[in-house]
CSV table of C-alpha atoms and ligand atoms in Angstrom, one decimal:
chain,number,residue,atom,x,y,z
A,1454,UNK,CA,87.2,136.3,87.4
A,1455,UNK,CA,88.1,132.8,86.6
A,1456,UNK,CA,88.3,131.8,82.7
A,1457,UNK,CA,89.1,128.9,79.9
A,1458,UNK,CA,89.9,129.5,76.9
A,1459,UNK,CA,88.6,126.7,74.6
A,1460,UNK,CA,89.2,126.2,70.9
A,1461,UNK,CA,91.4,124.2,68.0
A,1462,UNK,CA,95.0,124.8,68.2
A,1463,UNK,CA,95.8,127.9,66.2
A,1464,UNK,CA,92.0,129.5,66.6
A,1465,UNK,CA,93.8,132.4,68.8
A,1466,UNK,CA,93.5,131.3,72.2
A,1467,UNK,CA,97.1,132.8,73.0
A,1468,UNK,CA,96.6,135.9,71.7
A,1469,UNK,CA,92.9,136.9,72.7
A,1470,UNK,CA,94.2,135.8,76.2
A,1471,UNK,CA,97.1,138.0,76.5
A,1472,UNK,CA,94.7,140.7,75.4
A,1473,UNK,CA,92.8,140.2,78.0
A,1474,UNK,CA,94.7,139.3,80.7
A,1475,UNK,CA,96.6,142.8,80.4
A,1476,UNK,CA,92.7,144.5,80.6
A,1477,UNK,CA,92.0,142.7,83.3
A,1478,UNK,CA,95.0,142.7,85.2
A,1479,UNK,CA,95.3,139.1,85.4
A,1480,UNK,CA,97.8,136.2,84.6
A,1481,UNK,CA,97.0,134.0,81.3
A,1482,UNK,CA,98.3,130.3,82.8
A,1483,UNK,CA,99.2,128.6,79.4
A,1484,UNK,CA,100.4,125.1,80.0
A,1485,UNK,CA,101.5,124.9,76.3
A,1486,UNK,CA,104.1,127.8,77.5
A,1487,UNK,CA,104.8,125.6,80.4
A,1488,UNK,CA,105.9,122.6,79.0
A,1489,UNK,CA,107.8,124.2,75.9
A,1490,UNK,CA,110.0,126.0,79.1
A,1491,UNK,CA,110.5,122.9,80.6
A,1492,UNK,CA,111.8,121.3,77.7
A,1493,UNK,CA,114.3,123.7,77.0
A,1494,UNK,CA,115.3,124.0,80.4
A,1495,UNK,CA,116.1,119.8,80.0
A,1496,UNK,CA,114.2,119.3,83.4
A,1497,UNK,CA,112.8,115.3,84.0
A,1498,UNK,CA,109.3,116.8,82.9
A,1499,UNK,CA,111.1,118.3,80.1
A,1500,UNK,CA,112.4,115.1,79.0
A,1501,UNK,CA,109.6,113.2,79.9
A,1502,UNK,CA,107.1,115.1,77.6
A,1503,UNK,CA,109.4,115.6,74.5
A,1504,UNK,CA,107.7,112.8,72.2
A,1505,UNK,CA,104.2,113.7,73.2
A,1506,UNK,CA,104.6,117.3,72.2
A,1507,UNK,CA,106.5,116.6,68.7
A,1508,UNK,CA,103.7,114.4,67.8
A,1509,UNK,CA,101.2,116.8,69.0
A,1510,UNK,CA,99.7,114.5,71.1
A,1511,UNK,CA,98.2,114.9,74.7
A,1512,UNK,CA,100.6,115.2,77.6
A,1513,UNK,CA,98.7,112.8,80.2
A,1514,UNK,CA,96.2,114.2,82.4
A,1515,UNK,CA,98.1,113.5,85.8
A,1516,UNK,CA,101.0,115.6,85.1
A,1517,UNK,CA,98.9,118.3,83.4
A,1518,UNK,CA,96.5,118.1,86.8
A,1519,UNK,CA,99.8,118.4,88.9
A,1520,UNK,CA,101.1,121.6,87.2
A,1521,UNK,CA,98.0,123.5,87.2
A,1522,UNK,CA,97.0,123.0,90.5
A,1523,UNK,CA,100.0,124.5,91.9
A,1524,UNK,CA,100.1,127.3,89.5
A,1525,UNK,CA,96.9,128.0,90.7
A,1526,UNK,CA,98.0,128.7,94.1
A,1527,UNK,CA,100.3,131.1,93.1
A,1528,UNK,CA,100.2,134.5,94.4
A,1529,UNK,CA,99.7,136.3,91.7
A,1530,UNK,CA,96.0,134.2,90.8
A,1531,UNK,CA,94.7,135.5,93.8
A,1532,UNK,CA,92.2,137.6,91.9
A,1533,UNK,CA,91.3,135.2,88.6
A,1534,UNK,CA,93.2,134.0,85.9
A,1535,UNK,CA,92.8,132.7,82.8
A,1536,UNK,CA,93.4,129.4,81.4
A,1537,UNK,CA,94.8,129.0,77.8
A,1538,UNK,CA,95.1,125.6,76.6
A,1539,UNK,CA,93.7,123.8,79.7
A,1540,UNK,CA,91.4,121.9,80.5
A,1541,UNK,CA,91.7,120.0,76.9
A,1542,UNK,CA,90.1,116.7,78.5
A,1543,UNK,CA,87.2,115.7,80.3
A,1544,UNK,CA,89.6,114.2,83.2
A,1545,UNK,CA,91.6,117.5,83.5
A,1546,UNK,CA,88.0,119.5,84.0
A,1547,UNK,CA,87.4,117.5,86.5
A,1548,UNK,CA,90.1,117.4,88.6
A,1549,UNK,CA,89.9,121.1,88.0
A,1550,UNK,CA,86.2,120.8,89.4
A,1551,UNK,CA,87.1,117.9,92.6
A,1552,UNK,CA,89.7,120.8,93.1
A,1553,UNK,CA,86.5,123.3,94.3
A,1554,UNK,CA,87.8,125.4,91.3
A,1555,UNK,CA,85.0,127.1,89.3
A,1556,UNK,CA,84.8,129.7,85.9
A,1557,UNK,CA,82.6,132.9,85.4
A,1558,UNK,CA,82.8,131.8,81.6
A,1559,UNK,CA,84.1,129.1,79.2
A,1560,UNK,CA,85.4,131.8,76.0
A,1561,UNK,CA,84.9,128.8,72.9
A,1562,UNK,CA,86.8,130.6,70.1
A,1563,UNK,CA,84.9,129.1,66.8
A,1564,UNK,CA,86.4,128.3,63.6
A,1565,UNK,CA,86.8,126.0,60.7
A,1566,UNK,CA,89.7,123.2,60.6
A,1567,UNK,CA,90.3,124.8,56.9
A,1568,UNK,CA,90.6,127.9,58.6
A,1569,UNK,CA,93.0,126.3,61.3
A,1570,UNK,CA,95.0,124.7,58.5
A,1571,UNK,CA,95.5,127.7,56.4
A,1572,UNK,CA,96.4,129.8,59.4
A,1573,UNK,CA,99.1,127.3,61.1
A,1574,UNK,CA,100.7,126.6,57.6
A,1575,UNK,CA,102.1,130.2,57.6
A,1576,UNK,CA,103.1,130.3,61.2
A,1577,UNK,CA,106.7,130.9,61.9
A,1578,UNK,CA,108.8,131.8,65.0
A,1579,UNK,CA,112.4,132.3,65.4
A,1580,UNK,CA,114.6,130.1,66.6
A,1581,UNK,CA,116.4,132.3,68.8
A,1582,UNK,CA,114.0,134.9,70.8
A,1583,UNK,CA,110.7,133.1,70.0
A,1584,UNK,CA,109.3,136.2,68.2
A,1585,UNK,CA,106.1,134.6,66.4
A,1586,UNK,CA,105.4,135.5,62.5
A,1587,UNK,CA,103.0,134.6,59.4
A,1588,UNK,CA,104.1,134.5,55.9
A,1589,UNK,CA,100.8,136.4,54.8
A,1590,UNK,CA,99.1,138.1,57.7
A,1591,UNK,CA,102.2,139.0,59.7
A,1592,UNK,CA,105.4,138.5,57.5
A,1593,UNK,CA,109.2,139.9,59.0
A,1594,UNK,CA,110.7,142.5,56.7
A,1595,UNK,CA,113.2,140.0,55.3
A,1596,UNK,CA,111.9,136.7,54.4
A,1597,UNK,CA,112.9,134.1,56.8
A,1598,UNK,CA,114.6,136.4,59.4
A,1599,UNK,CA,113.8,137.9,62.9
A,1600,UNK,CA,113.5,141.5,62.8
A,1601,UNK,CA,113.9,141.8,66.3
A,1602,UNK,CA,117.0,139.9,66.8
A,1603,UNK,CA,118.0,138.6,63.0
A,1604,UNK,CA,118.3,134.7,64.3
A,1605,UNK,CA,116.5,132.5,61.1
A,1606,UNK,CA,112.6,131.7,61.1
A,1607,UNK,CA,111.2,128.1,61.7
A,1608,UNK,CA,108.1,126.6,62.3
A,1609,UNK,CA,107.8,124.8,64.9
A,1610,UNK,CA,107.4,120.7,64.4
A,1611,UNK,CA,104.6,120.8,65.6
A,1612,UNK,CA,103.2,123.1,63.2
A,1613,UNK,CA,104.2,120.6,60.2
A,1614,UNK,CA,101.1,120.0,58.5
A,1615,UNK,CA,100.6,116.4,59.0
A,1616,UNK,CA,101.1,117.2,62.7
A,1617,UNK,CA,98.5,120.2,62.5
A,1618,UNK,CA,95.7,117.4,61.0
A,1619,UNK,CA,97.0,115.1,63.9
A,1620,UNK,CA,96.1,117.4,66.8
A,1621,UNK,CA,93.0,119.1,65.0
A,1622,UNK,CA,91.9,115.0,65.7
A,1623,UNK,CA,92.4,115.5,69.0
A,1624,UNK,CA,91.1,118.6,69.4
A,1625,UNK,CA,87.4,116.9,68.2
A,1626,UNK,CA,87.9,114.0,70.3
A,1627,UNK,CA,88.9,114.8,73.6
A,1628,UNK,CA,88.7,118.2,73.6
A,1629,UNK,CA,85.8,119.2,72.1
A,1630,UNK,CA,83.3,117.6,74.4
A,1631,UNK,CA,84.5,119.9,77.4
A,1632,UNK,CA,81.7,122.6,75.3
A,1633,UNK,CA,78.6,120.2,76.7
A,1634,UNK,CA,80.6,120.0,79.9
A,1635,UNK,CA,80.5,123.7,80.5
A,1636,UNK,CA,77.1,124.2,79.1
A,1637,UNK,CA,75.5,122.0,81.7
A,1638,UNK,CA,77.1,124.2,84.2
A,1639,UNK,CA,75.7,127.1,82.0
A,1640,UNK,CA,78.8,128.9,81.5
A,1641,UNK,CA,79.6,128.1,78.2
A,1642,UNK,CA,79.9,131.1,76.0
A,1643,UNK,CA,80.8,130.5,72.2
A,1644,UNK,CA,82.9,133.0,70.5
A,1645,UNK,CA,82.5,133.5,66.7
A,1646,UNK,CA,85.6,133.7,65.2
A,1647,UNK,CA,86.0,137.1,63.1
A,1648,UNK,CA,88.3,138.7,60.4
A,1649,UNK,CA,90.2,139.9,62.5
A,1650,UNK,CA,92.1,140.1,65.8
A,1651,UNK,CA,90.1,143.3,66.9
A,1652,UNK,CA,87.1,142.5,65.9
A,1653,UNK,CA,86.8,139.2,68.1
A,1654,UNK,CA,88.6,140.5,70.9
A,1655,UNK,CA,85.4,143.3,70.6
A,1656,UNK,CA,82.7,140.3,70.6
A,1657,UNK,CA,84.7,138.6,74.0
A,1658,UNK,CA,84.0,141.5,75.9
A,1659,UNK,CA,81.1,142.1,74.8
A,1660,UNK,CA,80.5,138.9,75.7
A,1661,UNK,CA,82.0,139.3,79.4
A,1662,UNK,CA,80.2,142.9,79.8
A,1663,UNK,CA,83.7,144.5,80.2
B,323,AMP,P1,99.6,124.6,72.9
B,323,AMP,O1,100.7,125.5,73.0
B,323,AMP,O2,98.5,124.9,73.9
B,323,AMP,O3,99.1,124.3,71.5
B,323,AMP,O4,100.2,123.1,73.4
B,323,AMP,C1,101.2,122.5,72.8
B,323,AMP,C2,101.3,121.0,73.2
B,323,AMP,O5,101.5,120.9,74.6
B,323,AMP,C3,100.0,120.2,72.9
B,323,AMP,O6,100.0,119.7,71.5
B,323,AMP,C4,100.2,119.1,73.9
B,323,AMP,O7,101.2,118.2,73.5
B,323,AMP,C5,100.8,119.8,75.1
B,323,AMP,N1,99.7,120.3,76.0
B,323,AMP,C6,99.5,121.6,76.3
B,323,AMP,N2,98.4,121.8,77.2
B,323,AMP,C7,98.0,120.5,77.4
B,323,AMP,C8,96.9,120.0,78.2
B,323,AMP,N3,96.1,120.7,78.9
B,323,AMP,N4,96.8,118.6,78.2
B,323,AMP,C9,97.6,117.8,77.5
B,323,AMP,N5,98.6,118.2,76.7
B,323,AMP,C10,98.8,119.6,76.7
């Protein structure tokens, strides 16, 4: 089974696909994840990419198009995968689709920029193991430190708020019009987004029949 994962920064792409990627024993292929390693690791794409992603603006397409085709071929995708984060332009889901790669379904999580805005404000990860946080619905045990390795919480820059607005821009621009994309190849499935983790991870497989 090959799936996307469409929605606004912050609507819970990451997490609804690591849910299901464990249920259905395959790999999420997150190209967020990706870059972030390769800019810690200080490799040329690493360097390369370092403004684009402060600013929370598209990476360009070619080098997104690069990385994903080969990740594809991996081994381990020999069975489906599931993209988080990617396609997020017209251009990327076609070089997806030129590639002779197809989905079974195009998961577009729903939800308000407010939503997204009050959500990301909160968000917090530590500096040191990554371990992700939210001042309200997910807050450490001590204010501002990791309980797992007790290394100080940030947000990440591109979290800031003016940033957040910045990509949510992009998100309606470029992004959004990969929904009539997949809906002319009738595999677009919208997602409402619900109170709570459990309760829209239920409505995705209902939605997939799993
Ligand atoms: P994410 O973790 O998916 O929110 O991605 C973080 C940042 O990585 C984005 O704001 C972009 O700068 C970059 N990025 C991730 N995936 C893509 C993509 N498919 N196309 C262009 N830029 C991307």
């Amino acid at each position: 089974m090959n799936l996307i994962f469409l929605g606004a920064p912050g609507a819970g792409k990451g997490t609804q696909a690591g849910l299901l990627s464990r249920k259905l024993n395959i790999p999420t292929i997150s190209t967020g994840n990706i870059l972030r390693a390769a800019m810690k690791d200080g490799t040329p794409i690493g360097k390369e990419i370092e403004s684009y992603m402060q600013a929370g603006h598209l990476v360009p397409d070619a080098l997104i198009i690069d990385i994903i085709l080969k990740r594809v071929q991996e081994a381990d995708c020999s069975n489906g995968y599931i993209l988080d984060g990617c396609p997020r332009t017209i251009a990327q889901a076609e070089a997806l689709e030129a590639a002779g790669i197809h989905f079974d379904k195009v998961l577009s999580i729903e939800i308000s920029d407010q939503e997204i805005i009050d959500r990301m404000s909160g968000r917090l990860v530590c500096e040191h193991c990554g371990a992700p946080y939210h001042a309200v619905s997910m807050p450490p045990r001590t204010a501002g430190v990791c309980d797992v390795c007790r290394s100080k919480l940030v947000r990440r820059p591109d979290d800031e708020p003016e940033t957040v607005k910045a990509r949510l821009d992009i998100y309606h621009e470029k992004t959004e019009p990969l929904k009539a994309f997949y809906a002319q190849r009738g595999v677009l499935a919208p997602v409402e987004n619900q109170p709570s983790i459990e309760a829209t991870t239920a409505e995705i497989e209902k939605i997939l029949g799993i």
